[in-house]
Coordinates of C-alpha atoms in Angstrom, one line a residue:
Chain A
M1 CA 24.1 -35.2 -36.4
T2 CA 23.5 -36.2 -32.8
I3 CA 26.9 -34.8 -31.8
F4 CA 26.1 -31.5 -33.6
I5 CA 22.8 -31.2 -31.8
L6 CA 24.4 -32.1 -28.5
L7 CA 27.0 -29.4 -29.0
L8 CA 24.3 -26.9 -29.8
V9 CA 22.4 -28.0 -26.7
V10 CA 25.5 -27.5 -24.6
L11 CA 26.1 -24.1 -26.0
V12 CA 22.5 -22.9 -25.7
N13 CA 22.2 -24.3 -22.2
F14 CA 25.4 -22.5 -21.3
I15 CA 24.1 -19.2 -22.7
L16 CA 20.7 -19.6 -21.0
Q17 CA 22.1 -20.7 -17.6
S18 CA 24.9 -18.1 -17.4
T19 CA 23.3 -15.1 -19.0
I20 CA 19.5 -14.9 -19.1
L21 CA 18.4 -17.0 -16.1
P22 CA 20.4 -15.1 -13.4
Y23 CA 18.5 -12.0 -14.4
M24 CA 15.1 -13.5 -13.8
P25 CA 15.2 -15.3 -10.5
I26 CA 12.0 -16.2 -8.7
L27 CA 12.1 -15.4 -5.0
G28 CA 15.9 -15.0 -5.4
V29 CA 16.4 -18.5 -6.7
V30 CA 17.7 -19.3 -10.2
P31 CA 16.6 -22.6 -11.8
N32 CA 19.2 -25.1 -12.7
I33 CA 18.6 -25.7 -16.4
S34 CA 21.9 -27.5 -16.8
L35 CA 20.8 -30.2 -14.5
L36 CA 17.5 -30.5 -16.4
V37 CA 19.2 -30.8 -19.7
V38 CA 21.5 -33.5 -18.4
I39 CA 18.6 -35.4 -17.0
T40 CA 16.6 -35.1 -20.2
I41 CA 19.5 -36.1 -22.5
S42 CA 20.4 -39.1 -20.4
L43 CA 16.8 -40.1 -20.5
Y44 CA 16.7 -40.0 -24.2
K45 CA 20.3 -41.0 -25.1
G46 CA 21.4 -43.3 -22.4
R47 CA 24.3 -43.3 -20.0
L48 CA 27.1 -42.6 -22.5
Y49 CA 25.7 -39.4 -23.8
G50 CA 24.3 -38.5 -20.4
G51 CA 27.7 -38.8 -18.8
I52 CA 29.6 -36.9 -21.5
I53 CA 27.1 -34.1 -21.6
G54 CA 27.2 -33.9 -17.9
I55 CA 31.0 -33.6 -17.8
A56 CA 31.0 -31.1 -20.6
I57 CA 28.3 -28.8 -19.2
G58 CA 29.7 -29.1 -15.7
L59 CA 33.3 -28.4 -16.7
I60 CA 32.3 -25.3 -18.7
Q61 CA 30.3 -24.0 -15.9
D62 CA 33.1 -24.7 -13.4
I63 CA 35.9 -23.2 -15.4
L64 CA 34.0 -20.0 -16.1
F65 CA 32.2 -19.3 -12.9
S66 CA 33.3 -21.5 -10.1
P67 CA 36.4 -21.2 -7.9
I68 CA 36.6 -25.0 -7.7
I69 CA 36.9 -26.9 -10.9
G70 CA 35.2 -30.3 -11.3
L71 CA 32.5 -29.9 -8.7
N72 CA 29.6 -29.4 -11.1
A73 CA 31.3 -31.8 -13.6
F74 CA 31.3 -34.5 -11.0
I75 CA 27.7 -34.0 -10.0
F76 CA 26.4 -33.7 -13.5
F77 CA 28.4 -36.7 -14.7
F78 CA 26.9 -38.9 -12.1
A79 CA 23.4 -37.5 -12.6
G80 CA 23.7 -38.2 -16.3
Y81 CA 25.3 -41.6 -15.8
L82 CA 23.0 -42.9 -13.1
I83 CA 19.8 -41.8 -14.9
G84 CA 21.2 -43.3 -18.1
L85 CA 21.6 -46.6 -16.3
I86 CA 17.9 -46.9 -15.5
E87 CA 16.8 -45.1 -18.7
N88 CA 15.5 -48.2 -20.6
K89 CA 13.3 -49.3 -17.6
L90 CA 11.3 -46.0 -17.7
I91 CA 8.3 -45.1 -19.8
K92 CA 9.3 -42.0 -21.7
D93 CA 5.8 -40.8 -22.8
N94 CA 4.8 -40.2 -19.2
T95 CA 5.6 -36.6 -18.2
L96 CA 5.5 -37.6 -14.6
I97 CA 8.8 -39.5 -14.9
P98 CA 11.0 -36.4 -15.8
I99 CA 9.2 -34.4 -13.1
L100 CA 10.0 -37.0 -10.5
L101 CA 13.6 -37.3 -11.8
S102 CA 14.0 -33.5 -11.7
I103 CA 12.9 -33.4 -8.1
I104 CA 15.3 -36.3 -7.1
G105 CA 18.0 -34.7 -9.3
T106 CA 17.7 -31.3 -7.7
V107 CA 17.8 -32.7 -4.2
Y108 CA 20.8 -34.9 -5.2
Y109 CA 22.6 -32.0 -6.8
N110 CA 22.2 -29.7 -3.8
F111 CA 23.0 -32.4 -1.3
A112 CA 26.1 -33.5 -3.2
Y113 CA 27.2 -29.9 -3.5
Y114 CA 26.7 -29.4 0.2
I115 CA 28.8 -32.5 1.0
F116 CA 31.7 -31.3 -1.2
M117 CA 31.5 -27.9 0.3
F118 CA 31.6 -29.5 3.7
F119 CA 34.7 -31.5 3.0
L120 CA 36.3 -28.5 1.4
S121 CA 35.6 -26.8 4.7
H122 CA 33.1 -24.2 3.6
E123 CA 30.6 -23.8 6.4
I124 CA 27.1 -23.6 5.1
E125 CA 24.0 -23.9 7.2
F126 CA 22.3 -26.8 5.5
L127 CA 18.9 -26.4 7.1
S128 CA 18.4 -22.8 6.3
F129 CA 19.8 -23.5 2.8
A130 CA 17.3 -26.3 2.3
K131 CA 14.5 -24.3 3.5
D132 CA 15.2 -21.1 1.6
V133 CA 16.7 -22.4 -1.7
L134 CA 16.2 -26.1 -2.1
L135 CA 12.5 -26.1 -1.8
I136 CA 11.9 -23.3 -4.3
E137 CA 14.5 -24.6 -6.7
T138 CA 12.9 -28.0 -6.6
V139 CA 9.5 -26.6 -7.5
Y140 CA 11.0 -24.3 -10.1
N141 CA 13.0 -27.1 -11.8
S142 CA 10.1 -29.6 -11.7
V143 CA 8.0 -27.0 -13.5
L144 CA 10.7 -26.1 -16.0
I145 CA 11.6 -29.7 -17.0
V146 CA 8.2 -30.1 -18.7
P147 CA 8.9 -27.7 -21.7
I148 CA 12.5 -28.9 -21.9
Y149 CA 11.4 -32.5 -22.0
K150 CA 8.8 -31.8 -24.7
M151 CA 11.3 -29.9 -26.7
F152 CA 13.9 -32.6 -26.6
S153 CA 11.3 -35.2 -27.4
K154 CA 10.8 -33.4 -30.7
I155 CA 14.5 -33.1 -31.4
F156 CA 15.4 -36.7 -30.7
A157 CA 12.3 -38.8 -31.2
V158 CA 10.7 -37.5 -34.4
P159 CA 13.5 -37.9 -36.9
Q160 CA 14.0 -41.5 -35.7
I161 CA 10.4 -42.4 -36.5
R162 CA 10.3 -40.4 -39.7
F163 CA 13.5 -41.8 -41.3
G164 CA 13.5 -45.1 -39.6
S165 CA 17.2 -44.9 -39.0
K166 CA 19.3 -44.6 -35.9
Chain B
M1 CA 42.5 -58.8 -19.3
S2 CA 39.1 -60.3 -19.2
F3 CA 38.4 -58.5 -16.0
F4 CA 39.1 -55.2 -17.7
S5 CA 37.0 -56.0 -20.7
R6 CA 34.1 -57.2 -18.6
N7 CA 34.1 -54.2 -16.3
K8 CA 35.2 -51.6 -18.8
E9 CA 32.4 -49.3 -18.1
K10 CA 32.7 -49.4 -14.4
I11 CA 36.4 -48.8 -14.6
I12 CA 35.9 -45.8 -16.8
V13 CA 33.3 -44.3 -14.6
T14 CA 35.5 -44.9 -11.6
I15 CA 38.5 -43.3 -13.3
I16 CA 36.4 -40.3 -14.3
A17 CA 35.1 -39.9 -10.8
I18 CA 38.5 -40.2 -9.3
A19 CA 39.9 -37.7 -11.8
L20 CA 37.2 -35.2 -11.1
I21 CA 37.6 -35.5 -7.3
L22 CA 41.3 -35.0 -7.8
L23 CA 40.6 -32.0 -9.9
I24 CA 38.3 -30.7 -7.2
G25 CA 41.0 -31.3 -4.6
F26 CA 43.7 -29.6 -6.6
T27 CA 41.7 -26.6 -7.6
S28 CA 40.3 -26.0 -4.2
A29 CA 43.7 -25.9 -2.6
E30 CA 46.8 -24.4 -4.1
R31 CA 46.2 -23.7 -7.7
I32 CA 49.5 -23.9 -9.4
L33 CA 49.4 -26.8 -11.8
L34 CA 46.1 -25.9 -13.5
T35 CA 46.1 -22.2 -13.6
K36 CA 47.9 -22.0 -16.9
F37 CA 45.6 -24.5 -18.6
E38 CA 42.6 -22.8 -17.0
R39 CA 43.7 -19.4 -18.2
V40 CA 44.0 -20.7 -21.8
L41 CA 40.6 -22.2 -21.6
G42 CA 39.2 -19.1 -20.0
N43 CA 40.8 -17.0 -22.8
I44 CA 39.0 -19.1 -25.4
L45 CA 35.7 -19.2 -23.6
S46 CA 35.5 -15.7 -22.1
P47 CA 34.8 -13.9 -25.4
I48 CA 32.0 -16.3 -26.1
G49 CA 30.8 -15.6 -22.6
K50 CA 31.1 -11.9 -23.1
F51 CA 29.2 -12.0 -26.4
T52 CA 26.5 -14.2 -25.1
N53 CA 26.3 -12.3 -21.9
S54 CA 25.5 -9.1 -23.7
I55 CA 22.9 -10.9 -25.8
G56 CA 21.5 -12.4 -22.7
K57 CA 21.5 -9.1 -20.8
N58 CA 19.7 -7.4 -23.7
T59 CA 17.2 -10.2 -23.9
S60 CA 16.5 -10.3 -20.2
D61 CA 16.4 -6.5 -20.2
F62 CA 13.7 -6.7 -22.8
F63 CA 11.7 -9.2 -20.8
K64 CA 12.3 -7.2 -17.7
N65 CA 11.1 -4.1 -19.5
V66 CA 8.0 -5.9 -20.7
G67 CA 7.4 -7.0 -17.2
E68 CA 7.9 -3.5 -15.8
I69 CA 5.6 -1.7 -18.1
G70 CA 3.0 -1.3 -15.3
S71 CA 5.5 0.0 -12.9
L72 CA 7.2 2.1 -15.5
R73 CA 4.0 4.1 -16.0
E74 CA 3.7 4.5 -12.3
E75 CA 7.3 5.6 -12.1
N76 CA 6.8 8.0 -15.0
E77 CA 3.9 9.6 -13.1
R78 CA 6.0 9.9 -10.0
L79 CA 8.9 11.4 -11.9
K80 CA 6.6 13.8 -13.7
S81 CA 5.2 15.1 -10.4
I82 CA 8.8 15.4 -9.0
I83 CA 9.8 17.4 -12.1
S84 CA 6.8 19.8 -11.8
Q85 CA 7.6 20.2 -8.1
L86 CA 11.2 21.0 -8.9
E87 CA 10.2 23.4 -11.5
E88 CA 8.0 25.1 -9.1
E89 CA 10.8 25.4 -6.6
N90 CA 13.1 26.6 -9.3
R91 CA 10.5 29.3 -10.2
S92 CA 10.3 30.5 -6.7
F93 CA 14.0 30.6 -6.4
Q94 CA 14.3 32.6 -9.6
D95 CA 11.5 34.9 -8.3
I96 CA 13.6 35.6 -5.2
I97 CA 16.7 36.2 -7.3
G98 CA 14.7 38.6 -9.5
K99 CA 13.5 40.4 -6.5
I100 CA 16.8 40.7 -4.8
D101 CA 17.1 44.5 -5.3
Y102 CA 13.7 45.1 -4.0
L103 CA 14.1 42.8 -1.0
K104 CA 17.3 44.5 -0.1
N105 CA 15.6 47.9 -0.3
E106 CA 12.7 46.6 1.7
A107 CA 14.9 45.3 4.5
E108 CA 16.8 48.6 4.6
L109 CA 13.7 50.6 4.7
K110 CA 12.2 48.7 7.6
K111 CA 15.4 49.5 9.5
T112 CA 15.5 53.2 8.8
T113 CA 12.0 54.3 8.5
K114 CA 10.3 56.6 11.1
Y115 CA 6.8 55.7 10.0
N116 CA 4.7 52.9 11.2
L117 CA 4.5 50.6 8.1
I118 CA 2.0 48.0 7.1
E119 CA 3.4 45.5 4.7
A120 CA 0.9 44.7 1.9
Q121 CA 1.0 42.3 -1.0
I122 CA -0.6 43.3 -4.2
T123 CA -3.4 41.0 -5.0
G124 CA -4.8 42.4 -8.2
K125 CA -4.5 45.2 -10.7
E126 CA -6.6 46.8 -13.3
P127 CA -6.0 45.5 -16.8
G128 CA -3.3 47.3 -18.6
N129 CA 0.5 47.5 -18.7
W130 CA 0.9 49.7 -15.8
Y131 CA -0.3 49.5 -12.2
H132 CA -2.7 52.5 -12.2
R133 CA -4.9 51.1 -9.5
F134 CA -4.4 48.0 -7.7
T135 CA -5.7 46.1 -4.7
V136 CA -3.7 44.9 -1.8
D137 CA -4.4 42.2 0.8
K138 CA -4.6 44.6 3.8
G139 CA -7.6 46.4 4.9
L140 CA -9.4 47.9 7.9
K141 CA -8.6 45.0 10.1
D142 CA -4.9 45.6 9.6
G143 CA -5.2 49.3 10.4
V144 CA -5.4 50.7 6.9
K145 CA -7.5 53.9 6.6
K146 CA -8.8 55.6 3.5
G147 CA -6.3 58.2 2.3
D148 CA -3.2 56.6 3.7
T149 CA -0.1 57.0 1.8
V150 CA 1.5 54.0 0.0
I151 CA 5.2 53.8 -0.4
Q152 CA 8.0 51.6 -1.3
G153 CA 11.7 51.5 -0.4
I154 CA 13.8 53.4 -3.0
Q155 CA 17.5 53.5 -3.3
I156 CA 18.2 57.2 -3.9
D157 CA 22.0 57.4 -3.6
Q158 CA 24.6 54.7 -3.3
N159 CA 23.5 53.4 0.0
T160 CA 20.6 55.5 1.2
I161 CA 17.2 53.9 1.2
I162 CA 14.2 56.2 1.6
E163 CA 10.5 56.1 1.2
G164 CA 9.4 56.5 -2.4
I165 CA 5.7 57.3 -3.1
V166 CA 3.5 54.8 -4.9
G167 CA 0.1 56.2 -4.4
R168 CA -2.7 56.5 -1.8
V169 CA -5.5 54.3 -0.5
Q170 CA -8.7 55.2 -2.3
D171 CA -11.1 52.6 -0.8
V172 CA -10.7 50.2 2.0
G173 CA -12.5 47.0 2.8
D174 CA -12.2 44.6 5.7
N175 CA -9.2 42.9 4.5
W176 CA -8.4 44.6 1.2
S177 CA -7.9 48.1 -0.1
K178 CA -7.8 49.8 -3.4
I179 CA -4.8 52.0 -4.2
V180 CA -4.4 54.7 -6.8
A181 CA -0.9 55.1 -8.1
I182 CA 0.5 58.5 -8.8
V183 CA 0.8 57.7 -12.5
D184 CA -3.0 57.4 -12.6
E185 CA -4.6 60.1 -14.6
N186 CA -7.0 61.0 -11.8
S187 CA -4.3 61.4 -9.3
S188 CA -2.9 64.8 -8.4
I189 CA -0.1 65.4 -6.0
S190 CA 1.6 68.6 -4.7
F191 CA 5.3 68.6 -4.7
K192 CA 8.3 70.7 -3.8
I193 CA 11.7 70.8 -5.3
L194 CA 14.3 70.1 -2.7
R195 CA 17.0 72.4 -4.0
T196 CA 14.9 75.6 -4.6
Q197 CA 11.9 74.8 -2.4
D198 CA 9.6 75.7 -5.4
G199 CA 6.2 74.1 -5.3
G200 CA 3.8 72.8 -7.8
I201 CA 1.2 70.2 -8.8
L202 CA 1.8 66.9 -10.5
T203 CA -0.8 64.7 -12.3
G204 CA -0.6 61.4 -14.0
N205 CA -1.7 61.3 -17.5
I206 CA -3.1 58.8 -20.0
E207 CA 0.4 58.2 -21.5
R208 CA 1.5 56.9 -18.1
K209 CA 3.8 59.7 -17.4
I210 CA 3.7 62.2 -14.6
T211 CA 3.7 65.8 -15.7
G212 CA 3.3 68.9 -13.6
Y213 CA 3.5 72.6 -13.4
L214 CA 5.3 74.9 -11.1
F215 CA 3.4 77.7 -9.2
D216 CA 6.2 80.1 -10.0
D217 CA 7.0 80.3 -13.7
K218 CA 10.3 82.0 -13.0
A219 CA 11.5 79.2 -10.9
D220 CA 15.0 78.0 -11.6
V221 CA 14.6 74.3 -12.1
I222 CA 16.8 72.1 -14.1
K223 CA 16.8 68.5 -15.2
G224 CA 17.8 66.1 -12.3
D225 CA 16.2 68.1 -9.5
K226 CA 14.7 65.9 -6.9
L227 CA 11.0 66.2 -6.0
F228 CA 9.4 65.5 -2.7
T229 CA 5.8 65.6 -1.6
A230 CA 4.7 68.9 -0.1
G231 CA 1.8 67.6 1.8
L232 CA -0.6 70.3 0.8
G233 CA -4.2 69.5 1.4
G234 CA -3.3 66.4 3.4
A235 CA -3.7 64.0 0.5
Y236 CA -0.2 62.7 0.9
L237 CA 2.3 62.8 3.7
K238 CA 5.0 65.3 3.6
D239 CA 8.6 64.7 2.5
I240 CA 8.2 61.5 0.6
Y241 CA 10.4 61.1 -2.4
I242 CA 8.7 61.2 -5.8
G243 CA 11.4 61.3 -8.4
E244 CA 13.6 63.5 -10.6
I245 CA 12.8 66.0 -13.2
E246 CA 13.3 64.5 -16.7
S247 CA 12.7 67.6 -18.7
V248 CA 11.5 71.2 -18.3
L249 CA 9.2 72.7 -20.8
S250 CA 8.6 76.4 -20.7
D251 CA 5.2 77.6 -22.0
E252 CA 5.2 81.4 -22.3
E253 CA 1.6 81.7 -23.3
D254 CA 0.3 79.8 -20.3
L255 CA 2.6 81.6 -18.0
M256 CA 3.5 78.3 -16.5
K257 CA 6.5 76.0 -16.4
T258 CA 5.7 72.4 -17.0
I259 CA 8.0 69.6 -16.0
Q260 CA 8.1 65.9 -16.7
I261 CA 8.9 63.6 -13.9
K262 CA 10.7 60.3 -13.9
A263 CA 9.1 58.4 -11.0
A264 CA 11.5 56.7 -8.6
V265 CA 9.2 53.7 -8.3
D266 CA 9.1 51.3 -11.1
F267 CA 5.3 50.9 -11.5
K268 CA 5.6 48.0 -13.9
K269 CA 7.3 45.9 -11.3
L270 CA 5.3 46.5 -8.2
H271 CA 4.5 43.4 -6.1
K272 CA 4.8 44.5 -2.5
V273 CA 4.2 47.9 -1.0
F274 CA 4.0 49.5 2.4
I275 CA 1.1 51.5 3.7
I276 CA 1.9 54.2 6.2
S277 CA -0.5 54.2 9.1
N278 CA -0.6 57.0 11.6

């Protein structure tokens, strides 16, 4: 059941991220829902699922859209795994936790992306990128994670309480 | 062995990380090994992407459209005004195309005429199908005097443009004047036939035709003879083209020969005339 839901999540996320979101950017910036989904899943499901989902989403995104394969997979994998490591030390009812994590995650994602691009000898002005894209994307993501987090809390938390099984 | 089992997770994570970095390295440089695998995966996933992409585009288009309703209305207004503007332009172009014969005649007349012409635009006409009487936009200020002859350029032969009579100025105001056309029933005009130099009087009638009688009932006139103004009484200038004889009716009892004239000017399509000022 969990695997089925996760597959569905990957697919829906893929559809949203690749088809609908690019058509509604705010100030020219598209939110990174994939990252938010990885963060949320690893918060609820731990490092194993977080890592797997991170690799899966990242690889699909890379293969279909990116010239370099493995970049998003690497970043998403570590995002999911590292958040999964500290998952049991966090209070999940507090909405501030995912917001904080999304801010950290967005900065981490863009910074890691920049480092990879730097070593693959793609020259990007980091300061102007940080000013124009990173700031807006961080705000955008930190707003968007709230509904995503609430939605996943319904999917994952409620059945466990109702049926008393895991 | 115990080292591996104790640090299983760390090792797996490290292996995954190394594998991914290797993948990045391979794919960013020469892409030989993985292209085939990639193509297969792309073949599988692309149709899904295509399908979802169309769904996504439609959905986002919908949202976009909802968001654009305000601007749509604005755009609609703007386009409507552009359309009416274009239609207006189109009308004026069609107007010009429709007037092309007249405009050609007008230009030719201006070149060849020996009179001093005042160009006048018709501003109004009496109700009815024909222009019996009409007003034009030139008056005393422009040099129009009461009794002046009103003409239009007429193509008489293949390439000859001459003055054709329209009527005369009946009343004149500061910047307008009233013109009586020769088809008006109150209008009389003396004529002469070019071929035989016979004279007579023409009047307009209620049926909007010009009929007339000849002074000499023995005159040898036939259909197609050309009529010019004679200038008797000074009402109209001399030697201005009127039209041709359409039919000749002999009336023995009245001792007169009546003729019907086909006027050269098309009174239904007047829109611009010239006033001869002396």
